[in-house]
Amino acid sequence: MLKIRITITALCLLALMVSGCVEQPRTSKSSIVPTQTLTEQADNALSQAASSIAPQQQLYQLTAAELFVKAGNIGKGLTVLESISPDPLSPEQFAKYMLMYAKLALANDHFFLARQLLSDQRIGQYWQQLSLPQQQLWYQLRGELFSLLGEHKNSIDAYVALSELSLTSQARQKAHDKLWFVLNYMTHEKLDKLATTEQDQTLLGWFSLANITRQNQGDIRQQLALITEWRRTQPNHPASLTPPTSLLSAQQAVSDLPQQVALLLPLQGTLAQAGTAIRNGFLAAWYDVRAHYGETPIVRFYDTAISDDISSLYQQAVTDGAQLVIGPVQKEKVRQLLNLPELPVPTIALNYADSPISSTPKNFFQFGLSATDEAKQIADRAWIEGQRTALSITPNSGWGDRTLSAFRDRWHEKGGTLIESPPYGTSQSDFAPLLKPVLHIDHSNARKKRLQQLLGKPLAHTPRRRQDIDMVFMAAYPDHARQIKPTLDFLFASDLKIYGTSHLYTGVQDKGRNRDLEGIRFSAMPWTLPGATDEKLQPATELPALYRHIFALGIDTYHLHQWLTLMIHQPDTRLFGSTGTLQLNPQGAIEREQPWAVFRGGKVQSAQQLTAD
């Protein structure tokens, strides 16, 4: 999930950084009185700037910006920096100005301003004159920003350079962990493309190492053996000398792998199709490892449909020797598990409790196809791309309510404005009556009528929608989405960017019908994108759309049985799965971050991926 963390500590560190960066203009002892507040000192510096000429004027402004940051008035500090004409500054002063400005812009979500600053060509001309801390900060900011904007190659280049400038093993470790984070978010297709065109041996080594970990998700033992061999053949590569932390921790995960796994699934009744799809996905991954001569656990299945009491079934699985329990699926049975005195073995519930858990029990984890993860991811991406006012179009259903609630909370948390259209019904076929009022088309027509009455003659008139909306957040299955997008176009909203959830696409290209979805960007299940996951592990096309996603969930469930221990001990560990990039959060839930795709010419294509640590 995208997270830009701005803490008081970070602001204090920033204040310390800029205080060491800004050259103070010469002033008399009476210019700044020690008893003045920081804000008063900043205002005084601005007054002196107003009566000065370059370059003294710019130095007073830099001092004022620094003092505003120290006082906690980041907005005023940014305003002052924006007003500075940097041309008269010396190379050293210019670098200090740019670093201060870029760091503040990045910390305050002004991402494209930060990109402009961090791409300034003047820095390149003065590079040799920068101090080592300035060079390190420059590459650090570039690495963070370009990762955030999905410019992964630029981000990787920056972290490689930062590693080379690092003087301590701890600093190199941090740079390598950041670099590995970016590599783990790149698709197979992108990695392969970079590997075929790259000439730099250091970068080629990183790409090949990342590919090794992608190709052996189902067998951590084989993956470790290949990593060991890679390190043997490239002993002097930075990743061999200082491996990413998650690779160092993988050996511990191997020693803790469960030898027997129990799956508690509904194999009869109303949820039988879902339970069967999970079982089949799990077994597909299990057989795939066996086909490559890998080691697999003993697997036992227990039908949760035969009893309303999950506790006895759970205890039976543990008594039978299960060292890891996966399931149940039903929400009420997940809640029953939470009421047990203890869970003696790690347990991955394949659903989420109805209400928040005050404290996560030991050995309890949750994993599922939560639409709320997608909604938060969409809010994060739209915000990074500069959207600030969103229109929501969501169904009148349980998953629609949860999706809208998650988007609303994240959007408001960021400071965005949300305009909610009335939820549509599952049988809705005409969306114009639903969307015309919220787009204020009726207001436009009413204005025309008033003008005609005032002037006493008919007027040529093209209705206009309201102009305060930047984007649309849409939760819909394909058939509804194919009606919503043309309706928005008809109602003069074709210029609005539309962001959708993975419900839009289930892996079947339908070029003719999907032309009605042109331009919609959505968070996709990796298994639906060509080249994103192992083509051998694909759900059957005859499965209904929903159960194809659930089959993919079963595949990831198998992989999780190996990676859970590593995720617990190394929280930064990410597993590139069929349903998304998986990571364990502090509350014991396994979150999914999905890649982005877009409809172009009726076909689905991978879109630029945005990431943030």
CSV table of N, CA and C in Angstrom, one decimal, residues 334-445:
chain,number,residue,atom,x,y,z
A,334,VAL,N,-14.6,-18.2,11.4
A,334,VAL,CA,-13.3,-17.4,11.8
A,334,VAL,C,-13.5,-16.8,13.2
A,335,ARG,N,-14.7,-16.3,13.4
A,335,ARG,CA,-14.9,-15.7,14.7
A,335,ARG,C,-14.9,-16.8,15.8
A,336,GLN,N,-15.3,-18.0,15.5
A,336,GLN,CA,-15.3,-19.1,16.5
A,336,GLN,C,-13.8,-19.4,16.9
A,337,LEU,N,-12.9,-19.4,15.8
A,337,LEU,CA,-11.5,-19.6,16.1
A,337,LEU,C,-11.0,-18.6,17.1
A,338,LEU,N,-11.4,-17.4,16.9
A,338,LEU,CA,-10.9,-16.3,17.7
A,338,LEU,C,-11.3,-16.5,19.2
A,339,ASN,N,-12.4,-17.2,19.4
A,339,ASN,CA,-12.9,-17.4,20.8
A,339,ASN,C,-12.2,-18.6,21.5
A,340,LEU,N,-11.4,-19.3,20.7
A,340,LEU,CA,-10.7,-20.5,21.4
A,340,LEU,C,-9.6,-19.9,22.4
A,341,PRO,N,-9.4,-20.7,23.5
A,341,PRO,CA,-8.4,-20.2,24.5
A,341,PRO,C,-7.0,-20.0,23.9
A,342,GLU,N,-6.6,-20.8,22.9
A,342,GLU,CA,-5.3,-20.7,22.3
A,342,GLU,C,-5.4,-21.4,20.9
A,343,LEU,N,-4.4,-21.0,20.1
A,343,LEU,CA,-4.2,-21.6,18.8
A,343,LEU,C,-2.8,-22.2,18.8
A,344,PRO,N,-2.7,-23.5,19.0
A,344,PRO,CA,-1.4,-24.1,19.3
A,344,PRO,C,-0.4,-24.1,18.1
A,345,VAL,N,-1.0,-23.9,16.8
A,345,VAL,CA,-0.1,-23.9,15.7
A,345,VAL,C,-0.5,-22.7,14.8
A,346,PRO,N,0.4,-22.2,14.0
A,346,PRO,CA,0.0,-21.1,13.1
A,346,PRO,C,-1.2,-21.4,12.3
A,347,THR,N,-2.1,-20.4,12.2
A,347,THR,CA,-3.4,-20.6,11.5
A,347,THR,C,-3.7,-19.5,10.6
A,348,ILE,N,-3.9,-19.8,9.3
A,348,ILE,CA,-4.2,-18.7,8.4
A,348,ILE,C,-5.7,-18.8,8.0
A,349,ALA,N,-6.5,-18.0,8.6
A,349,ALA,CA,-8.0,-17.9,8.2
A,349,ALA,C,-8.1,-17.3,6.8
A,350,LEU,N,-9.0,-17.9,6.0
A,350,LEU,CA,-9.2,-17.5,4.6
A,350,LEU,C,-10.3,-16.5,4.5
A,351,ASN,N,-10.5,-15.7,5.5
A,351,ASN,CA,-11.5,-14.6,5.5
A,351,ASN,C,-11.2,-13.7,6.6
A,352,TYR,N,-11.9,-12.6,6.8
A,352,TYR,CA,-11.7,-11.6,7.8
A,352,TYR,C,-12.8,-11.6,8.8
A,353,ALA,N,-12.5,-11.3,10.0
A,353,ALA,CA,-13.5,-11.2,11.1
A,353,ALA,C,-14.4,-10.0,10.7
A,354,ASP,N,-15.7,-10.1,11.1
A,354,ASP,CA,-16.6,-9.1,10.8
A,354,ASP,C,-16.3,-7.7,11.5
A,355,SER,N,-15.8,-7.8,12.7
A,355,SER,CA,-15.5,-6.6,13.5
A,355,SER,C,-14.0,-6.6,13.7
A,356,PRO,N,-13.4,-5.4,13.9
A,356,PRO,CA,-12.0,-5.3,14.2
A,356,PRO,C,-11.5,-6.1,15.4
A,357,ILE,N,-10.3,-6.7,15.4
A,357,ILE,CA,-9.8,-7.4,16.5
A,357,ILE,C,-9.0,-6.5,17.4
A,358,SER,N,-9.4,-6.5,18.7
A,358,SER,CA,-8.7,-5.6,19.6
A,358,SER,C,-7.2,-5.9,19.8
A,359,SER,N,-6.9,-7.2,19.9
A,359,SER,CA,-5.6,-7.7,19.9
A,359,SER,C,-5.5,-9.0,19.2
A,360,THR,N,-4.5,-9.1,18.3
A,360,THR,CA,-4.4,-10.3,17.5
A,360,THR,C,-3.9,-11.5,18.3
A,361,PRO,N,-4.6,-12.6,18.4
A,361,PRO,CA,-4.1,-13.8,19.1
A,361,PRO,C,-2.8,-14.3,18.5
A,362,LYS,N,-2.0,-14.9,19.4
A,362,LYS,CA,-0.8,-15.6,18.9
A,362,LYS,C,-1.2,-16.7,17.9
A,363,ASN,N,-0.4,-16.8,16.8
A,363,ASN,CA,-0.6,-17.8,15.8
A,363,ASN,C,-1.8,-17.6,14.9
A,364,PHE,N,-2.4,-16.4,15.0
A,364,PHE,CA,-3.6,-16.2,14.1
A,364,PHE,C,-3.3,-15.1,13.0
A,365,PHE,N,-3.6,-15.5,11.8
A,365,PHE,CA,-3.4,-14.7,10.6
A,365,PHE,C,-4.6,-14.7,9.7
A,366,GLN,N,-4.8,-13.7,8.9
A,366,GLN,CA,-5.9,-13.6,8.0
A,366,GLN,C,-5.5,-13.3,6.6
A,367,PHE,N,-6.1,-14.0,5.7
A,367,PHE,CA,-5.8,-13.8,4.3
A,367,PHE,C,-7.0,-14.0,3.4
A,368,GLY,N,-7.2,-13.1,2.4
A,368,GLY,CA,-8.4,-13.3,1.6
A,368,GLY,C,-8.4,-12.3,0.4
A,369,LEU,N,-9.4,-12.3,-0.4
A,369,LEU,CA,-9.6,-11.4,-1.5
A,369,LEU,C,-10.3,-10.1,-1.0
A,370,SER,N,-9.7,-9.4,-0.2
A,370,SER,CA,-10.3,-8.2,0.4
A,370,SER,C,-10.4,-7.1,-0.6
A,371,ALA,N,-11.6,-6.6,-0.9
A,371,ALA,CA,-11.7,-5.4,-1.8
A,371,ALA,C,-11.2,-4.1,-1.2
A,372,THR,N,-11.1,-4.1,0.2
A,372,THR,CA,-10.7,-2.9,0.8
A,372,THR,C,-9.2,-2.6,0.6
A,373,ASP,N,-8.4,-3.6,0.4
A,373,ASP,CA,-7.0,-3.4,0.1
A,373,ASP,C,-6.9,-2.7,-1.3
A,374,GLU,N,-7.7,-3.1,-2.2
A,374,GLU,CA,-7.7,-2.5,-3.6
A,374,GLU,C,-8.2,-1.1,-3.5
A,375,ALA,N,-9.2,-0.8,-2.7
A,375,ALA,CA,-9.8,0.6,-2.6
A,375,ALA,C,-8.7,1.5,-2.1
A,376,LYS,N,-8.0,1.1,-1.1
A,376,LYS,CA,-6.9,1.9,-0.5
A,376,LYS,C,-5.8,2.1,-1.5
A,377,GLN,N,-5.5,1.1,-2.3
A,377,GLN,CA,-4.4,1.2,-3.3
A,377,GLN,C,-4.8,2.2,-4.3
A,378,ILE,N,-6.1,2.2,-4.7
A,378,ILE,CA,-6.6,3.1,-5.7
A,378,ILE,C,-6.5,4.5,-5.2
A,379,ALA,N,-6.9,4.7,-4.0
A,379,ALA,CA,-6.8,6.1,-3.4
A,379,ALA,C,-5.4,6.6,-3.4
A,380,ASP,N,-4.5,5.7,-3.0
A,380,ASP,CA,-3.1,6.1,-3.0
A,380,ASP,C,-2.6,6.5,-4.4
A,381,ARG,N,-2.9,5.7,-5.4
A,381,ARG,CA,-2.4,6.0,-6.7
A,381,ARG,C,-3.0,7.3,-7.2
A,382,ALA,N,-4.3,7.5,-7.1
A,382,ALA,CA,-5.0,8.7,-7.6
A,382,ALA,C,-4.4,9.9,-6.9
A,383,TRP,N,-4.1,9.8,-5.6
A,383,TRP,CA,-3.5,11.0,-4.9
A,383,TRP,C,-2.2,11.3,-5.5
A,384,ILE,N,-1.3,10.3,-5.7
A,384,ILE,CA,0.0,10.5,-6.2
A,384,ILE,C,-0.1,11.2,-7.6
A,385,GLU,N,-1.1,10.8,-8.4
A,385,GLU,CA,-1.2,11.4,-9.7
A,385,GLU,C,-1.9,12.7,-9.7
A,386,GLY,N,-2.1,13.3,-8.6
A,386,GLY,CA,-2.6,14.7,-8.5
A,386,GLY,C,-4.1,14.9,-8.4
A,387,GLN,N,-4.9,13.8,-8.3
A,387,GLN,CA,-6.3,13.9,-8.2
A,387,GLN,C,-6.6,14.3,-6.7
A,388,ARG,N,-7.7,15.2,-6.6
A,388,ARG,CA,-8.0,15.7,-5.3
A,388,ARG,C,-9.5,15.6,-5.0
A,389,THR,N,-10.4,15.6,-6.0
A,389,THR,CA,-11.8,15.5,-5.8
A,389,THR,C,-12.3,14.3,-6.6
A,390,ALA,N,-12.9,13.3,-5.9
A,390,ALA,CA,-13.3,12.0,-6.6
A,390,ALA,C,-14.8,11.9,-6.6
A,391,LEU,N,-15.3,11.3,-7.6
A,391,LEU,CA,-16.7,10.8,-7.7
A,391,LEU,C,-16.8,9.3,-7.5
A,392,SER,N,-17.5,8.8,-6.6
A,392,SER,CA,-17.6,7.3,-6.4
A,392,SER,C,-18.9,6.8,-7.1
A,393,ILE,N,-18.7,5.6,-7.7
A,393,ILE,CA,-19.8,4.9,-8.3
A,393,ILE,C,-19.6,3.4,-7.9
A,394,THR,N,-20.5,3.0,-6.9
A,394,THR,CA,-20.3,1.7,-6.3
A,394,THR,C,-21.7,1.0,-6.2
A,395,PRO,N,-21.7,-0.3,-6.1
A,395,PRO,CA,-22.9,-1.1,-6.1
A,395,PRO,C,-23.6,-1.1,-4.7
A,396,ASN,N,-24.9,-1.3,-4.7
A,396,ASN,CA,-25.6,-1.4,-3.4
A,396,ASN,C,-25.5,-2.9,-2.9
A,397,SER,N,-24.3,-3.2,-2.4
A,397,SER,CA,-24.1,-4.6,-1.9
A,397,SER,C,-23.1,-4.5,-0.8
A,398,GLY,N,-22.9,-5.7,-0.2
A,398,GLY,CA,-21.9,-5.7,1.0
A,398,GLY,C,-20.5,-5.4,0.5
A,399,TRP,N,-20.0,-6.0,-0.6
A,399,TRP,CA,-18.7,-5.6,-1.0
A,399,TRP,C,-18.6,-4.2,-1.5
A,400,GLY,N,-19.7,-3.7,-2.1
A,400,GLY,CA,-19.7,-2.3,-2.5
A,400,GLY,C,-19.6,-1.4,-1.4
A,401,ASP,N,-20.3,-1.7,-0.3
A,401,ASP,CA,-20.2,-0.8,0.9
A,401,ASP,C,-18.8,-0.8,1.5
A,402,ARG,N,-18.2,-2.0,1.6
A,402,ARG,CA,-16.9,-2.1,2.2
A,402,ARG,C,-15.9,-1.4,1.4
A,403,THR,N,-16.0,-1.6,0.0
A,403,THR,CA,-15.0,-0.9,-0.9
A,403,THR,C,-15.1,0.6,-0.8
A,404,LEU,N,-16.4,1.1,-0.8
A,404,LEU,CA,-16.6,2.6,-0.7
A,404,LEU,C,-16.1,3.1,0.6
A,405,SER,N,-16.3,2.4,1.7
A,405,SER,CA,-15.9,2.8,3.0
A,405,SER,C,-14.4,2.9,3.1
A,406,ALA,N,-13.7,1.9,2.6
A,406,ALA,CA,-12.2,1.9,2.6
A,406,ALA,C,-11.7,3.0,1.8
A,407,PHE,N,-12.2,3.2,0.6
A,407,PHE,CA,-11.8,4.3,-0.2
A,407,PHE,C,-12.0,5.7,0.4
A,408,ARG,N,-13.2,5.8,1.0
A,408,ARG,CA,-13.6,7.1,1.6
A,408,ARG,C,-12.6,7.4,2.8
A,409,ASP,N,-12.4,6.4,3.6
A,409,ASP,CA,-11.5,6.7,4.8
A,409,ASP,C,-10.1,7.1,4.3
A,410,ARG,N,-9.5,6.3,3.4
A,410,ARG,CA,-8.2,6.6,2.9
A,410,ARG,C,-8.1,8.0,2.2
A,411,TRP,N,-9.2,8.3,1.4
A,411,TRP,CA,-9.2,9.5,0.6
A,411,TRP,C,-9.3,10.8,1.6
A,412,HIS,N,-10.2,10.6,2.6
A,412,HIS,CA,-10.3,11.7,3.5
A,412,HIS,C,-9.1,11.9,4.4
A,413,GLU,N,-8.4,10.8,4.7
A,413,GLU,CA,-7.2,10.8,5.5
A,413,GLU,C,-6.1,11.6,4.8
A,414,LYS,N,-6.1,11.5,3.4
A,414,LYS,CA,-5.1,12.3,2.6
A,414,LYS,C,-5.5,13.7,2.4
A,415,GLY,N,-6.8,14.0,2.7
A,415,GLY,CA,-7.3,15.4,2.5
A,415,GLY,C,-8.1,15.6,1.3
A,416,GLY,N,-8.5,14.5,0.6
A,416,GLY,CA,-9.3,14.6,-0.6
A,416,GLY,C,-10.7,14.9,-0.3
A,417,THR,N,-11.5,15.3,-1.4
A,417,THR,CA,-12.9,15.5,-1.3
A,417,THR,C,-13.6,14.4,-2.1
A,418,LEU,N,-14.6,13.8,-1.5
A,418,LEU,CA,-15.4,12.7,-2.2
A,418,LEU,C,-16.8,13.1,-2.4
A,419,ILE,N,-17.3,12.9,-3.6
A,419,ILE,CA,-18.7,13.1,-4.0
A,419,ILE,C,-19.3,11.8,-4.3
A,420,GLU,N,-20.2,11.3,-3.6
A,420,GLU,CA,-20.8,10.0,-3.7
A,420,GLU,C,-22.1,10.0,-4.5
A,421,SER,N,-22.1,9.2,-5.6
A,421,SER,CA,-23.3,9.0,-6.3
A,421,SER,C,-24.1,8.0,-5.5
A,422,PRO,N,-25.5,7.9,-5.7
A,422,PRO,CA,-26.3,6.9,-5.0
A,422,PRO,C,-25.8,5.5,-5.5
A,423,PRO,N,-25.7,4.6,-4.6
A,423,PRO,CA,-25.3,3.2,-5.0
A,423,PRO,C,-26.3,2.6,-6.0
A,424,TYR,N,-25.7,1.9,-7.0
A,424,TYR,CA,-26.6,1.3,-8.0
A,424,TYR,C,-27.0,-0.1,-7.7
A,425,GLY,N,-28.1,-0.5,-8.2
A,425,GLY,CA,-28.6,-1.9,-7.9
A,425,GLY,C,-28.0,-2.9,-8.8
A,426,THR,N,-28.1,-4.1,-8.4
A,426,THR,CA,-27.4,-5.2,-9.3
A,426,THR,C,-28.2,-5.3,-10.6
A,427,SER,N,-29.5,-4.9,-10.7
A,427,SER,CA,-30.2,-5.0,-11.9
A,427,SER,C,-30.2,-3.7,-12.7
A,428,GLN,N,-29.4,-2.7,-12.3
A,428,GLN,CA,-29.4,-1.4,-12.9
A,428,GLN,C,-28.9,-1.6,-14.4
A,429,SER,N,-29.7,-1.0,-15.3
A,429,SER,CA,-29.3,-1.1,-16.7
A,429,SER,C,-29.1,0.3,-17.4
A,430,ASP,N,-29.8,1.3,-16.8
A,430,ASP,CA,-29.7,2.7,-17.3
A,430,ASP,C,-29.1,3.5,-16.2
A,431,PHE,N,-27.8,4.0,-16.4
A,431,PHE,CA,-27.1,4.7,-15.4
A,431,PHE,C,-27.3,6.3,-15.5
A,432,ALA,N,-27.9,6.7,-16.6
A,432,ALA,CA,-28.1,8.2,-16.8
A,432,ALA,C,-28.9,8.8,-15.7
A,433,PRO,N,-30.0,8.3,-15.3
A,433,PRO,CA,-30.8,8.9,-14.2
A,433,PRO,C,-30.0,8.9,-12.9
A,434,LEU,N,-29.1,8.0,-12.7
A,434,LEU,CA,-28.3,7.9,-11.5
A,434,LEU,C,-27.2,9.0,-11.5
A,435,LEU,N,-26.6,9.2,-12.7
A,435,LEU,CA,-25.4,10.0,-12.7
A,435,LEU,C,-25.7,11.5,-13.2
A,436,LYS,N,-26.8,11.7,-13.8
A,436,LYS,CA,-27.1,13.1,-14.3
A,436,LYS,C,-27.2,14.1,-13.1
A,437,PRO,N,-27.9,13.7,-12.0
A,437,PRO,CA,-28.0,14.7,-10.9
A,437,PRO,C,-26.6,15.0,-10.3
A,438,VAL,N,-25.8,13.9,-10.0
A,438,VAL,CA,-24.6,14.1,-9.3
A,438,VAL,C,-23.6,14.9,-10.2
A,439,LEU,N,-23.7,14.8,-11.5
A,439,LEU,CA,-22.8,15.5,-12.4
A,439,LEU,C,-23.4,16.9,-12.7
A,440,HIS,N,-24.5,17.3,-12.2
A,440,HIS,CA,-25.2,18.6,-12.3
A,440,HIS,C,-25.5,18.9,-13.8
A,441,ILE,N,-25.8,17.9,-14.6
A,441,ILE,CA,-26.3,18.1,-15.9
A,441,ILE,C,-27.7,18.8,-15.9
A,442,ASP,N,-28.5,18.4,-14.9
A,442,ASP,CA,-29.8,19.1,-14.8
A,442,ASP,C,-29.7,20.6,-14.5
A,443,HIS,N,-28.6,20.9,-13.7
A,443,HIS,CA,-28.4,22.3,-13.4
A,443,HIS,C,-28.0,23.1,-14.6
A,444,SER,N,-27.3,22.5,-15.5
A,444,SER,CA,-26.9,23.1,-16.8
A,444,SER,C,-28.1,23.4,-17.6
A,445,ASN,N,-29.0,22.4,-17.7
A,445,ASN,CA,-30.2,22.5,-18.5
A,445,ASN,C,-31.1,23.6,-17.9
